[in-house]
Coordinates of C-alpha atoms in Angstrom, one line a residue:
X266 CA 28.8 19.6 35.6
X267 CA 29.0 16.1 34.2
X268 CA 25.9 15.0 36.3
X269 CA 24.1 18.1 34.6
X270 CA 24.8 17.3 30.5
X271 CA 24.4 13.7 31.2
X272 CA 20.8 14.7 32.3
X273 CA 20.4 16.9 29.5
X274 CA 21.7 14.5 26.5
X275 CA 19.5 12.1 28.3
X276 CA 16.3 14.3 27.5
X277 CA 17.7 15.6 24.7
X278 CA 17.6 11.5 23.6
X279 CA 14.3 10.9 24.9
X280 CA 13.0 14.0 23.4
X281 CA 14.1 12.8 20.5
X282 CA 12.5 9.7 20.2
X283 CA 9.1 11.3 21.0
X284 CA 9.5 14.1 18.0
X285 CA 11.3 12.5 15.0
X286 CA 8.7 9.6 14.9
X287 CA 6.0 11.7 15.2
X288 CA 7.1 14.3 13.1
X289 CA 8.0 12.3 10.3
X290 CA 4.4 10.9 10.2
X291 CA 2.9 13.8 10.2
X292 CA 5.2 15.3 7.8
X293 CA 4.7 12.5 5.2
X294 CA 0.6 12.9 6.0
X295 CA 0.9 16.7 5.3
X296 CA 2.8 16.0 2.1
X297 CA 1.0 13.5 1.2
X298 CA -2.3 15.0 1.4
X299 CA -1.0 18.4 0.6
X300 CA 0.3 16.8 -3.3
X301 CA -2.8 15.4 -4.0
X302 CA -4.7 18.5 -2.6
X303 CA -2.6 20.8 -4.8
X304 CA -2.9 18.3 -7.8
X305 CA -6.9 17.7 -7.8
X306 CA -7.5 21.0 -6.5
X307 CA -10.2 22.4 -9.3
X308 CA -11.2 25.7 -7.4
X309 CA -9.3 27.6 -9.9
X310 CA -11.9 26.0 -13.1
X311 CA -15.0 26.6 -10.9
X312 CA -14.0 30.2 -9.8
X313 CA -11.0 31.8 -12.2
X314 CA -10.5 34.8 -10.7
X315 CA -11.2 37.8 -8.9
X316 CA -10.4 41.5 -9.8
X317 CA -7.1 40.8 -8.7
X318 CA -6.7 37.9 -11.7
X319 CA -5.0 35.2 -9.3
X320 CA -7.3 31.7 -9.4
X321 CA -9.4 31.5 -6.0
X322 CA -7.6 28.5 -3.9
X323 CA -9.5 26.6 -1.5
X324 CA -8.1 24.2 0.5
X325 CA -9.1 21.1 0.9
X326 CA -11.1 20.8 -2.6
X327 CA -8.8 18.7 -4.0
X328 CA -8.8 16.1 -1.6
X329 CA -12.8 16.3 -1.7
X330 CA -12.5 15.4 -5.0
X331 CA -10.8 12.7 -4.3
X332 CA -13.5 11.4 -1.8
X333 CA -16.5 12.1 -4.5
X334 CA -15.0 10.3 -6.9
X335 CA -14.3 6.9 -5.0
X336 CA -18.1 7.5 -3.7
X337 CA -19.9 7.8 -7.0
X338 CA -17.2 5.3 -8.8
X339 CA -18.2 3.1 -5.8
X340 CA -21.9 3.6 -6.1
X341 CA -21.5 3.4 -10.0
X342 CA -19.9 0.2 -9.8
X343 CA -22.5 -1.3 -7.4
X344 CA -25.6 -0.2 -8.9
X345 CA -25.4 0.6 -12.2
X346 CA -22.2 -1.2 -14.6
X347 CA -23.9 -4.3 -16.0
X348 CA -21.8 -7.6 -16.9
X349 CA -21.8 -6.2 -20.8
X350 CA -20.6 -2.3 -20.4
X351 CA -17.3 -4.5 -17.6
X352 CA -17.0 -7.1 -20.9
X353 CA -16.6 -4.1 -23.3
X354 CA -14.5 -2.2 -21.0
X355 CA -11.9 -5.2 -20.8
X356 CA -12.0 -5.5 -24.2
X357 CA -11.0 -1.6 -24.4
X358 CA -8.3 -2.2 -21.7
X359 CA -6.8 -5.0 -24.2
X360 CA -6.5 -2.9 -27.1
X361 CA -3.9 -0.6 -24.8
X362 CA -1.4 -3.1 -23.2
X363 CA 0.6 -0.6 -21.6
X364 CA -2.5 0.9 -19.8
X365 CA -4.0 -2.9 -19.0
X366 CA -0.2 -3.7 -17.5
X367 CA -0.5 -0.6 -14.9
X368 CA -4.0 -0.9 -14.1
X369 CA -4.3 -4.5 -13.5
X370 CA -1.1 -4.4 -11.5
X371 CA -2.5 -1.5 -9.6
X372 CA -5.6 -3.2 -8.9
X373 CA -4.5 -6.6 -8.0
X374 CA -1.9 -4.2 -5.3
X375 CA -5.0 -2.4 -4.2
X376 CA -7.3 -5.5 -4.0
X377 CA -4.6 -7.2 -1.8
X378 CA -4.9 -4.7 0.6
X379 CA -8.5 -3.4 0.5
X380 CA -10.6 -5.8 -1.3
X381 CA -12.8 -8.7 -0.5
X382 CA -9.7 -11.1 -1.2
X383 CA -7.1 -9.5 1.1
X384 CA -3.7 -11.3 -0.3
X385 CA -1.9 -10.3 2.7
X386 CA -3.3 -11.4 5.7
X387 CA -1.6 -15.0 6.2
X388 CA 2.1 -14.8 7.5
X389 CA 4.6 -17.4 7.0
X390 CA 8.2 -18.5 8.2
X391 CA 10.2 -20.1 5.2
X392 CA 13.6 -21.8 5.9
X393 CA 15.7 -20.1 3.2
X394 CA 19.0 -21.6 3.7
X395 CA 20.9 -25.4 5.1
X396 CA 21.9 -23.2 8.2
X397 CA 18.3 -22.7 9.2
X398 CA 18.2 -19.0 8.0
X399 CA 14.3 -17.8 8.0
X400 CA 12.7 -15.3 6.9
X401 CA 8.9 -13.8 7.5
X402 CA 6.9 -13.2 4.4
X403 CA 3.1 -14.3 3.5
X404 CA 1.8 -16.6 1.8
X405 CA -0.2 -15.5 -2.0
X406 CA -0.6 -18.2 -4.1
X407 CA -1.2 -21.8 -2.4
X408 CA -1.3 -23.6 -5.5
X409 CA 0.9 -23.1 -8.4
X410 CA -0.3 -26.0 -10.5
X411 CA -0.8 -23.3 -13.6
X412 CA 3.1 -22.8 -13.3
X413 CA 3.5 -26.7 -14.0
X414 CA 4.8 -26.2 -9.9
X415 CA 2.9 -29.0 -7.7
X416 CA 3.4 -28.7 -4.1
X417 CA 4.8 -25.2 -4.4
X418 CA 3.8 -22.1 -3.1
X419 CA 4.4 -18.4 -3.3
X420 CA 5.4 -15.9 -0.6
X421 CA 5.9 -12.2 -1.0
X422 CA 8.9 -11.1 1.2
X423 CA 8.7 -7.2 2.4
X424 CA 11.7 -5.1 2.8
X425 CA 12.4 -3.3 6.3
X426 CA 11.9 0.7 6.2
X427 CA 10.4 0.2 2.5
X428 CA 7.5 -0.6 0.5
X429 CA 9.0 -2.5 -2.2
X430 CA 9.3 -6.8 -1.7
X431 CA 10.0 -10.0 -3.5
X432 CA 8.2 -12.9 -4.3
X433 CA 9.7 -16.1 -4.0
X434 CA 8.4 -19.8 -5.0
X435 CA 9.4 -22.6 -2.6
X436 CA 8.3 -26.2 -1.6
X437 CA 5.4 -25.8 0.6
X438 CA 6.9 -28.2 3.5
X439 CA 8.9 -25.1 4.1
X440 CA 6.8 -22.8 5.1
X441 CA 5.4 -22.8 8.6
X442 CA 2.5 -20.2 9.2
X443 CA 2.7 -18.1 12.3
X444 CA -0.2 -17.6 14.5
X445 CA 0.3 -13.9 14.7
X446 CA -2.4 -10.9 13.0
X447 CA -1.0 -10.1 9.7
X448 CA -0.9 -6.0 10.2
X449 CA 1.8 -6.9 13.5
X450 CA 3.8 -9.5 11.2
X451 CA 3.6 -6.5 8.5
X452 CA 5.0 -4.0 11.1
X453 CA 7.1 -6.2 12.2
X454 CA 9.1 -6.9 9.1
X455 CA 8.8 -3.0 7.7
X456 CA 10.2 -1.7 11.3
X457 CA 13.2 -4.1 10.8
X458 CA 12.2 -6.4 13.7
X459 CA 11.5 -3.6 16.0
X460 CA 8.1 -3.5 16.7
X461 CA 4.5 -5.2 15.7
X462 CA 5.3 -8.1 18.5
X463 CA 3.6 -6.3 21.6

């Protein structure tokens, strides 16, 4: 009998660690696009009603939306915006500081990620402590000389299991790079050290 439940709690475990990773990913992808579906979802302007008087829902049009905007703002933004409407624009965004402080956070964030100028991509180890305490992190400022800070640099530190971080200046004779891709040091850090190192 004892031979038969240890076999079944040792499915049971492996089973488990097949489902709840995969089902939390594709949970947070069916939120995820199922928010910004229901939230940009316009069917109900193009096509109010029927006889019945309920809005036409179609799926899916929100997230097209989505797409055709970041297509024609892309195409926009290539072809057409000159250097004088992107001069009068920032002057717009200055009369609105809370608006300039959100986007230009937002877009530095997204440019560190996705633009030419990927911020990310250069892990580091920094000795944080006199007991030779080290932590991963990558390196996003090399010279700090605006700062009055010669021969400092800045690393941003990622939390595990989150998406939040730190940054942190320190004496660049402390920080080693890592000959690793960025993406596994990334998963690395955000998996608490469990993974991104195959």
């Amino acid at each position: 009998m004892k031979k038969i439940a240890g076999a079944l709690l040792n499915y049971f475990v492996k089973g488990l660690l097949v489902v709840v990773p995969m089902g939390a990913a594709l949970f947070l992808i069916f939120w995820a696009v199922r928010s910004i579906d229901n939230a940009l979802n316009l069917s109900d302007i193009f096509w109010p009603g029927s006889k019945t008087g309920k809005p036409v829902y179609i799926p899916g049009l929100g997230i097209l939306n989505v797409l055709l905007v970041i297509f024609i703002a892309g195409i926009l933004v290539t072809n057409v915006i000159t250097e004088p409407f992107k001069r009068w624009f920032n002057r717009w965004l200055n009369r609105l500081p809370l608006f300039k402080f959100l986007y230009s956070s937002i877009k530095d964030l997204t440019e560190a990620f996705v633009g030419e100028e990927k911020k990310f991509n250069e892990p580091v180890l920094v000795e944080v402590n006199e007991f030779g305490l080290k932590k991963i992190g990558f390196l996003v400022q090399k010279d700090l000389s605006t700062l009055n800070l010669p021969g400092e640099v800045a690393v941003y530190f990622p939390y595990s299991y989150s998406f939040a971080g730190q940054v942190v200046i320190i004496s660049s004779d402390k920080v080693k790079h890592i000959d690793k891709s960025a993406a596994d040091m990334m998963k690395f850090v955000i998996s608490g050290g469990v993974s991104g190192l195959n």
